[in-house]
XYZ file of C-alpha atoms in Angstrom:
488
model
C -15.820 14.242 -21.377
C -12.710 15.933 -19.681
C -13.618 16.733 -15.884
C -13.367 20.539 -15.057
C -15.107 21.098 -11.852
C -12.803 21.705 -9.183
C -9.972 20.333 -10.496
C -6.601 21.947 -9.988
C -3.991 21.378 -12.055
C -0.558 22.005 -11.826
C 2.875 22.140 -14.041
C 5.341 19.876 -13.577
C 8.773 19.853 -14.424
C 11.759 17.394 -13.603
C 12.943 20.635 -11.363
C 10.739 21.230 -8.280
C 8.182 24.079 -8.137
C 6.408 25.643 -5.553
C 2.847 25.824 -5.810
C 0.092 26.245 -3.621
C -1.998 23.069 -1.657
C -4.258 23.624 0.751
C -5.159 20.390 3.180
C -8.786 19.395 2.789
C -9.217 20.191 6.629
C -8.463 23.881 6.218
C -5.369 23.386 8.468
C -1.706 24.064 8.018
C 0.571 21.175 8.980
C 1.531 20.749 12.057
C 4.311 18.091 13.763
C 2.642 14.628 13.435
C 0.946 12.982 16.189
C 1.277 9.249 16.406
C 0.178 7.684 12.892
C -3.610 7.180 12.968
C -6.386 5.972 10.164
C -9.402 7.068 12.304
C -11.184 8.826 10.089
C -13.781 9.647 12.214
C -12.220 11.094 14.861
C -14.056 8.135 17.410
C -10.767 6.897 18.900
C -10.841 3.960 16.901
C -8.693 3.156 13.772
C -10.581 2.479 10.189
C -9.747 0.867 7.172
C -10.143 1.996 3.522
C -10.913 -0.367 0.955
C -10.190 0.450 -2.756
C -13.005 -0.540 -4.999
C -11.816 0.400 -8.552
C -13.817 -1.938 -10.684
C -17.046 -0.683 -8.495
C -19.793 1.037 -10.631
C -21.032 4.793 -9.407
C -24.079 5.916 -10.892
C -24.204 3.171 -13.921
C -20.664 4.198 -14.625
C -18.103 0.860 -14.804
C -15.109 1.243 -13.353
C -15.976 4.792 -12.094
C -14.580 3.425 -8.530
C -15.153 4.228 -5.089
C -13.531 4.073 -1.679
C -14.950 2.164 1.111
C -14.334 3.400 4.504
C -15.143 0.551 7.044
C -15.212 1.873 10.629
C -13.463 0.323 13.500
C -15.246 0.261 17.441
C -15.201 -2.597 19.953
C -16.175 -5.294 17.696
C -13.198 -4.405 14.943
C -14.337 -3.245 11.484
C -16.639 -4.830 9.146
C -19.545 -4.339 12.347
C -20.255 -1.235 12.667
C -20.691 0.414 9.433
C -19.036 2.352 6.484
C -19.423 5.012 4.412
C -18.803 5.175 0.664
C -17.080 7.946 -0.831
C -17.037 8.543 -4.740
C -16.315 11.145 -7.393
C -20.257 11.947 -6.616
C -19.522 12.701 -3.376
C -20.150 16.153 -2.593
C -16.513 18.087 -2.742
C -15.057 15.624 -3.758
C -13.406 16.715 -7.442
C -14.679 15.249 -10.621
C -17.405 13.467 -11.333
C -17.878 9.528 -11.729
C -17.065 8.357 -15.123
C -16.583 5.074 -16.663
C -12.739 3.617 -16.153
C -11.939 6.543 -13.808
C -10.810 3.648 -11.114
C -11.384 6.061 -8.016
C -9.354 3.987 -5.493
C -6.971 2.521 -7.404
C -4.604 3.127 -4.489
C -5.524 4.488 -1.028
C -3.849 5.779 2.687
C -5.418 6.738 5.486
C -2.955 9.207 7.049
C -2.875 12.249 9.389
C -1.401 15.121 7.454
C -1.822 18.196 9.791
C -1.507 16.396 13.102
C -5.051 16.758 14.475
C -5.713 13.438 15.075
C -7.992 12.514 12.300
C -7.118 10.833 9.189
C -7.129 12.295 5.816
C -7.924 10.339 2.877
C -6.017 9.929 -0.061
C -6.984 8.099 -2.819
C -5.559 7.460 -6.730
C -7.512 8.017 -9.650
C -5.159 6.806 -12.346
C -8.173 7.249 -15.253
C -8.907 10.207 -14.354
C -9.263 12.646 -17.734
C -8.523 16.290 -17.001
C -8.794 19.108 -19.084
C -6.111 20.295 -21.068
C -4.059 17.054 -19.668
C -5.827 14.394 -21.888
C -7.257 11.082 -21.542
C -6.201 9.395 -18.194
C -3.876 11.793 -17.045
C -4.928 10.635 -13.317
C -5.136 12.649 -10.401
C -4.502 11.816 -6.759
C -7.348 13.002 -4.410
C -7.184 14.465 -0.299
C -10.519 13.877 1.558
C -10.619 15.907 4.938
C -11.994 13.252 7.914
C -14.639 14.457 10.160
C -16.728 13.288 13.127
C -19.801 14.174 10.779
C -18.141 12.058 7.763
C -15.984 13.039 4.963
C -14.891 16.819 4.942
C -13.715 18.687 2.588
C -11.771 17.224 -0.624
C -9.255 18.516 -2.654
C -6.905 17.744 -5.996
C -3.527 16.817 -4.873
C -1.660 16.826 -7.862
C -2.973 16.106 -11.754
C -0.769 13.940 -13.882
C 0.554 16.322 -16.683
C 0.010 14.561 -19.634
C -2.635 11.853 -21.391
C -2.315 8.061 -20.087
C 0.470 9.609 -17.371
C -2.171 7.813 -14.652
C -1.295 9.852 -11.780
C -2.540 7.815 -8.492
C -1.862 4.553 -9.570
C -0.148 4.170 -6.221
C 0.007 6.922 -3.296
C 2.258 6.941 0.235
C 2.257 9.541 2.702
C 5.207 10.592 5.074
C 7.489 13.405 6.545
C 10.201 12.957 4.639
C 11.659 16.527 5.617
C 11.127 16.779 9.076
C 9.381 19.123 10.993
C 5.947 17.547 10.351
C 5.711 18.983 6.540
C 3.947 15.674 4.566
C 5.152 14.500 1.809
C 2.695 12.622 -0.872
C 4.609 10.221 -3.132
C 2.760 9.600 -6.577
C 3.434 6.552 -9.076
C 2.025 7.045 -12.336
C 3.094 5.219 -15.471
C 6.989 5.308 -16.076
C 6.985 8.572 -13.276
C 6.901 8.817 -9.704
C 6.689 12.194 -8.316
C 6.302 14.181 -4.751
C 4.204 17.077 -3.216
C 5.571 18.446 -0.119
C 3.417 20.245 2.260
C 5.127 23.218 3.734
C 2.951 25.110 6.049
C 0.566 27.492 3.271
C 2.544 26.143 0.477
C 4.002 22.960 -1.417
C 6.296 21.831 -3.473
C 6.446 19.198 -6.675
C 9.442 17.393 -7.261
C 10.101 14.199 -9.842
C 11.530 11.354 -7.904
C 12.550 9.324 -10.475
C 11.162 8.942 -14.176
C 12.293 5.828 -16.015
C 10.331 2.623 -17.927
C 8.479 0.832 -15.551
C 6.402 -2.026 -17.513
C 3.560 -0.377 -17.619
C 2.702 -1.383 -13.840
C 2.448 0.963 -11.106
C 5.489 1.638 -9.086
C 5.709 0.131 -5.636
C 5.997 2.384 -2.773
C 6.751 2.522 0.936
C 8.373 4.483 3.533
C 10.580 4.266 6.754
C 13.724 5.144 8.274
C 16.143 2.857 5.992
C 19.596 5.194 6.842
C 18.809 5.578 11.252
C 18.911 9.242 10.472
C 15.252 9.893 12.145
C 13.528 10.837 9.192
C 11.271 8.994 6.942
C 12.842 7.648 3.610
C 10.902 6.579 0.494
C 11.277 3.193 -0.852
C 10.296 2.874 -4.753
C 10.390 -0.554 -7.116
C 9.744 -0.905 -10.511
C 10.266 -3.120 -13.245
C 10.723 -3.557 -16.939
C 11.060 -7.370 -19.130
C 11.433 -6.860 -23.043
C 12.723 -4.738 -25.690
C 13.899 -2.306 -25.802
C 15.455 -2.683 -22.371
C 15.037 -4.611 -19.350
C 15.392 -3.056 -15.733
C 14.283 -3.777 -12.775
C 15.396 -1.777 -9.733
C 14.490 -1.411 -5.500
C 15.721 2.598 -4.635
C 16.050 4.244 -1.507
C 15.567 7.703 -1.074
C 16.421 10.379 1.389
C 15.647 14.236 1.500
C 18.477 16.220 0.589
C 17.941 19.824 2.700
C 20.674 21.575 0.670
C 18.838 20.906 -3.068
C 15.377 20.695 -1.471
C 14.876 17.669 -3.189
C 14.988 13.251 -2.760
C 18.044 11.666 -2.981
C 18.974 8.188 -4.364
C 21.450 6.661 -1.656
C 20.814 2.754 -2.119
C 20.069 0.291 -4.929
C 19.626 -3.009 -5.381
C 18.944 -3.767 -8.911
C 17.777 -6.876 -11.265
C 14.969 -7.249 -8.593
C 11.278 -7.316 -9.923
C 8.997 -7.199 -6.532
C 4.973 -6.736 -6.772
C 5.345 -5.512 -3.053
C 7.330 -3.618 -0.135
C 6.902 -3.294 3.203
C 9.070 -1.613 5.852
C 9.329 -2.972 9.611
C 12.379 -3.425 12.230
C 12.092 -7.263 12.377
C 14.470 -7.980 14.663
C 13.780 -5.372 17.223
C 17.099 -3.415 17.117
C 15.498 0.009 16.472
C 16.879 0.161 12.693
C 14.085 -0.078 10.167
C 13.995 -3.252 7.667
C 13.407 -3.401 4.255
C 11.372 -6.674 2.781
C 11.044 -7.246 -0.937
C 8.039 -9.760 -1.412
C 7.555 -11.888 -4.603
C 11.003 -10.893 -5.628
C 12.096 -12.395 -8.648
C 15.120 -11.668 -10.705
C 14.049 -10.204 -13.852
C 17.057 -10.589 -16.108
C 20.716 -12.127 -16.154
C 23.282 -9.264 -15.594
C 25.914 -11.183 -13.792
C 24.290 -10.007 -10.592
C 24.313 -12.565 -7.870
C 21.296 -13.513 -6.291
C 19.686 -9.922 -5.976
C 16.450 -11.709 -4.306
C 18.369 -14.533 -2.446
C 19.030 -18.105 -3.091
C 17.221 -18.282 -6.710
C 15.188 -21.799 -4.787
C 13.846 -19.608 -2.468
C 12.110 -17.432 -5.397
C 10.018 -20.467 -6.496
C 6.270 -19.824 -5.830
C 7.396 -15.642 -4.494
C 9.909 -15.426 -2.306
C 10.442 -12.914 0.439
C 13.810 -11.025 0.743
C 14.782 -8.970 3.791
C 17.173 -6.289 3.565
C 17.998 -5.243 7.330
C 19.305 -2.111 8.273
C 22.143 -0.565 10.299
C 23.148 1.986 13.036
C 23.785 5.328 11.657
C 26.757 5.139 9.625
C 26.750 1.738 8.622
C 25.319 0.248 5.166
C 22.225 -0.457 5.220
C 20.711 -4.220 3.799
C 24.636 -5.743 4.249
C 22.454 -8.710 6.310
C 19.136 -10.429 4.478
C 17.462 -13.425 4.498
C 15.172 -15.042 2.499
C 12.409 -17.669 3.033
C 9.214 -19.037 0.711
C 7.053 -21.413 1.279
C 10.040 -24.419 1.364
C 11.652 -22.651 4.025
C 11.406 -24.440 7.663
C 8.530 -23.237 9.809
C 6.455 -21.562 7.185
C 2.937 -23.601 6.090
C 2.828 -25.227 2.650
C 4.874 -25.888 -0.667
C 6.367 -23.589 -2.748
C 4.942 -24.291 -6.112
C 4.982 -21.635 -9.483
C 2.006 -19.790 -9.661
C 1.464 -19.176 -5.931
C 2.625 -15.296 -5.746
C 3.818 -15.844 -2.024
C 4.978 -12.334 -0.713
C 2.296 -10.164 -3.709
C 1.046 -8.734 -0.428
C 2.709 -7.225 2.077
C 1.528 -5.430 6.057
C 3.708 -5.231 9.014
C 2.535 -4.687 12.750
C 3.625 -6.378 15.735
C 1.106 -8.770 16.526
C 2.390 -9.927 20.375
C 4.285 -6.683 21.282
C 7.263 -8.269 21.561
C 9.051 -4.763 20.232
C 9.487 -6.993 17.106
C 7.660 -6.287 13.947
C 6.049 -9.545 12.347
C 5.088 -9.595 8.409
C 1.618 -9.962 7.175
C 2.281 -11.967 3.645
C -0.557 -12.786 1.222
C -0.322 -15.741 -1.786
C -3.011 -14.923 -3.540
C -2.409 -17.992 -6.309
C -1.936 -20.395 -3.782
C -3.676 -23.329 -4.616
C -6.046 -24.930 -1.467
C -6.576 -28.104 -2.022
C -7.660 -28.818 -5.759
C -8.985 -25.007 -5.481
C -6.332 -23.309 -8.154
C -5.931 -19.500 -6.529
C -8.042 -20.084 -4.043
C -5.250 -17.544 -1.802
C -3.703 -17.861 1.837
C -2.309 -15.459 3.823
C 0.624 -15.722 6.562
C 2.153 -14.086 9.687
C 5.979 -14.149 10.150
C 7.014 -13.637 13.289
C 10.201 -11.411 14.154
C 12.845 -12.401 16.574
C 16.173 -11.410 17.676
C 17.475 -12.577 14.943
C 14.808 -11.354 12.311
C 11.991 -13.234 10.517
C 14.455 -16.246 10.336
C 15.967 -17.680 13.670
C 19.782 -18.711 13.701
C 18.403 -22.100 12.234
C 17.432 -20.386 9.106
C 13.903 -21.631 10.003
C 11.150 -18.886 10.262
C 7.740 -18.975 13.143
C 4.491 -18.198 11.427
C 0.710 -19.448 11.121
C -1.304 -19.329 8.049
C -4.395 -18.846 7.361
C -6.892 -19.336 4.184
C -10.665 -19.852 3.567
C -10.780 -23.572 4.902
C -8.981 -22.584 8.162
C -10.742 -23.688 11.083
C -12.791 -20.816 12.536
C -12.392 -18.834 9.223
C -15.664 -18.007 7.807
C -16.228 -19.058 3.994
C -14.922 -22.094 2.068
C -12.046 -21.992 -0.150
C -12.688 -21.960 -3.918
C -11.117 -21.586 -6.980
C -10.101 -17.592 -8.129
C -10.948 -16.221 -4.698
C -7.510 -14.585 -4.567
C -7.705 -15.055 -0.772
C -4.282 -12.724 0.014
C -4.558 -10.664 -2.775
C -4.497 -7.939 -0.080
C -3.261 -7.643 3.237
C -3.407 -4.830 6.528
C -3.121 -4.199 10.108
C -4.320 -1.799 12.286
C -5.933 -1.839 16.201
C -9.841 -1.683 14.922
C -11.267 -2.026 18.055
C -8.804 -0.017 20.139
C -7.576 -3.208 23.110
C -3.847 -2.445 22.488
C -3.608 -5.061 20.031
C -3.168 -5.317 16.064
C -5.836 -6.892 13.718
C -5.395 -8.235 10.519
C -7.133 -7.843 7.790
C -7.015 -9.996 4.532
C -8.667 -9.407 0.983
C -10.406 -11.842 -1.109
C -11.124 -9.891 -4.353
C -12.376 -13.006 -6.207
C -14.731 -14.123 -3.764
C -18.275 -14.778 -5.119
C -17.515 -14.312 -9.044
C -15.471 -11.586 -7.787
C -17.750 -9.279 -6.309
C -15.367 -9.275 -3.594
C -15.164 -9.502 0.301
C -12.280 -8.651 3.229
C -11.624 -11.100 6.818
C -11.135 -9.540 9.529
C -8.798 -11.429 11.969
C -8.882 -10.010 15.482
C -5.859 -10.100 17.426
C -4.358 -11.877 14.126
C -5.864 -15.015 15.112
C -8.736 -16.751 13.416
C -10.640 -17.372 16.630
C -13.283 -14.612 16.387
C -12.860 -13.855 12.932
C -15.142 -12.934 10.572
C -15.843 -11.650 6.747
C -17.199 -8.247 5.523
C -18.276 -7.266 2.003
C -20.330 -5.060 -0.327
C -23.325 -6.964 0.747
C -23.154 -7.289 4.400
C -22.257 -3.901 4.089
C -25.444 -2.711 2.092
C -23.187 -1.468 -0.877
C -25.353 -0.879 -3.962
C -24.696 -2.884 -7.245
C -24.119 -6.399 -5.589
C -24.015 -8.232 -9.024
C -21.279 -6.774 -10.841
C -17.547 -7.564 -10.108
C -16.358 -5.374 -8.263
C -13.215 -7.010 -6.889
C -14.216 -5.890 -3.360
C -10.801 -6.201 -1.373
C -7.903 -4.816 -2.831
C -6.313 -2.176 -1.830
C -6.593 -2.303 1.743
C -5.437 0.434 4.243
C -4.960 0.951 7.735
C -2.609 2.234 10.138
């Protein structure tokens, strides 16, 4: 059955539109504080897990959201919250193969210090849009809980799964949000302008059926947030395979392609300034070129792409071109733990933070089909540290530690399909001045699912959260418990 209640829907058109959006907290936007996913409002940073596969009220696949609050001991002790389609003001209801959290942020959209919500709903059916037309979803935060919820945007036609992935940024200046959309073959934006928004198509093209890849920094040193968007095609009719910058143009009041790299198929993206220089960084992880059209090497040396290889794009002052210098590394590259071998998916996940406050952002990279031991896809995870000269010295040899499920002082034992990496985030839980990691293992026990937190990015200390330890109903079905992850 089509959901009706409090669902708002929308046209769409490849030309923008001004419509009305209201945030969830009742406020207008305001210029953005520093980036925050407290949720709560306690003063200490949360994470959202996406739980797609979970079951809501005997519904499969219905999906829910689990928010896992930070505090002195880092998340995963001191609670959560679930929040569903049954959640009271939240739109829709559960239904089976909704996949509520199919993608999910934890951002501050009006500047008050609490995080907002957002979360993807790519199954979503909507009335008089059709069968999984999708819908992305803003949940206000609140010191008593969630807030008030909202529709952000409804995909405009059946199977256009709206909220397959979701981003958040001000990518116009003056604090008005923008929230970036992929749906199948479409990614789209909503700009919040004070009492009003606006929808405008970023780019529609064949994208494989997969969701589009997004992320966001400042790629051009202009001082405003750019969108990064990758997507890829293999087959008839066509093959493409493409990794797009964006920018806002002011005078059109719309995004604006201004860099390409194409022939590049990449599962993730992640933007950081690795080598400290104040210019934002673009890596590509599991890059892979997709097809032969006499481009050279648009992921690196094509070695280096055995097992997922990570390619680093690294940008320039204002003026110059921006991803002139990259490097690339995998796990036969000097200084980073293990062998690269096919099947491994090094780079699938992607997180930046700087882990020693160096002013040098490291990279967070998750393998999920790295094998541990005789354990096929068992998973590891890996931080790259940045240096002067990036994530690769002058040596060409990179500084990390990895980590996976037979790591000393890791909790749990590595096994075969716990897709240990599948997931990957960062974010000061317990408030000390210093970034945690956190790493999904989706497959853990027959998949039901659990996340490791890693305090300080270390292993010392660290320990493993999941829908049991958490007291999350319906413990025996496979939930997949640990991807998406989200914190800031």
């Amino acid at each position: 059955m089509p959901h009706s209640r409090r669902i708002l829907t929308y046209a769409i058109a490849a030309a923008a539109v001004t419509v009305g959006f209201v945030l969830p907290s009742g406020a207008s936007a305001a210029a953005p504080r520093t980036a925050t996913s407290d949720f709560n409002g306690d003063g200490y940073p949360d994470l959202a897990v996406g739980v797609p596969d979970g079951t809501v009220g005997g519904k499969a696949k219905a999906g829910y959201v689990n928010v896992v609050w930070g505090g002195p001991k880092g998340v995963g002790a001191h609670g959560s919250i679930r929040v569903t389609q049954a959640t009271p003001e939240v739109p829709g209801s559960p239904e089976a193969g909704d996949r509520f959290g199919a993608s999910v942020a934890l951002t501050d959209l009006n500047g008050d210090g609490i995080a907002e919500l957002l979360v993807g709903v790519p199954g979503e059916d909507v009335t008089d849009r059709g069968t999984d037309a999708g819908m992305v979803i803003a949940v206000g935060g609140s010191k008593n809980g969630p807030g008030p919820a909202s529709s952000v945007l409804t995909g405009p036609s059946p199977s256009a799964a709206y909220g397959a992935s979701v981003v958040a940024a001000d990518l116009t200046g003056g604090g008005n949000k923008a929230i970036v959309i992929g749906g199948k073959d479409k990614v789209v934006a909503r700009v919040i302008q004070g009492e009003d928004s606006m929808v405008t198509t970023v780019v529609a093209a064949p994208m494989g059926g997969r969701a589009p890849v997004l992320t966001t920094g400042d790629f051009d040193s202009d001082g405003l947030a750019d969108l990064g968007v990758a997507y890829w095609t293999e087959g008839e009719p066509s093959t493409q395979s493409h990794v797009r910058l964006w920018k806002w143009d002011a005078d059109r009041s719309e995004p604006a392609n201004f860099w390409n790299t194409d022939n590049a198929g990449v599962t993730a993206l992640a933007a950081g300034d690795f080598d400290g220089d104040g210019h934002d960084d673009l890596a590509l992880g599991e890059c892979r070129e997709i097809a032969d059209e006499n481009i050279d090497d648009p992921c690196g040396p094509e070695k280096l792409a055995k097992g997922g290889g990570i390619h680093i794009h690294y940008g320039s002052p204002a003026g110059g071109s921006f991803g002139t210098r990259a490097q690339t590394l995998n796990q036969d590259t000097a200084g980073v733990p293990g062998v690269a071998e096919d099947g491994d998916r090094f780079g699938a996940a992607l997180a930046v933070t700087d882990v020693n406050r160096d002013g040098r952002d490291d990279l967070i990279a998750g393998a999920p089909g790295e094998a541990i031991g005789s354990e096929a896809g068992a998973g590891a995870a890996w931080l790259l540290r940045g240096s002067a000269q990036g994530l690769l010295d002058a040596n060409g040899a990179a500084t990390s530690v990895a980590w996976n499920q037979d790591t000393s002082g890791l909790p749990g034992v590595a096994e075969v399909g716990d897709a240990f990496g599948a997931a990957v985030a960062a974010g000061d839980h317990n408030a000390d001045g210093v970034p945690d990691v956190t790493v999904g293992s989706p497959g853990e026990n027959a998949s039901l699912g659990a996340a490791w937190l890693l305090p300080k990015g270390t292993s010392h200390g660290s320990a493993a959260f999941s829908p049991r330890t958490l007291g999350l109903p319906y413990l025996t079905t496979a939930q997949q418990y640990g991807k998406p992850l989200n914190s800031r």
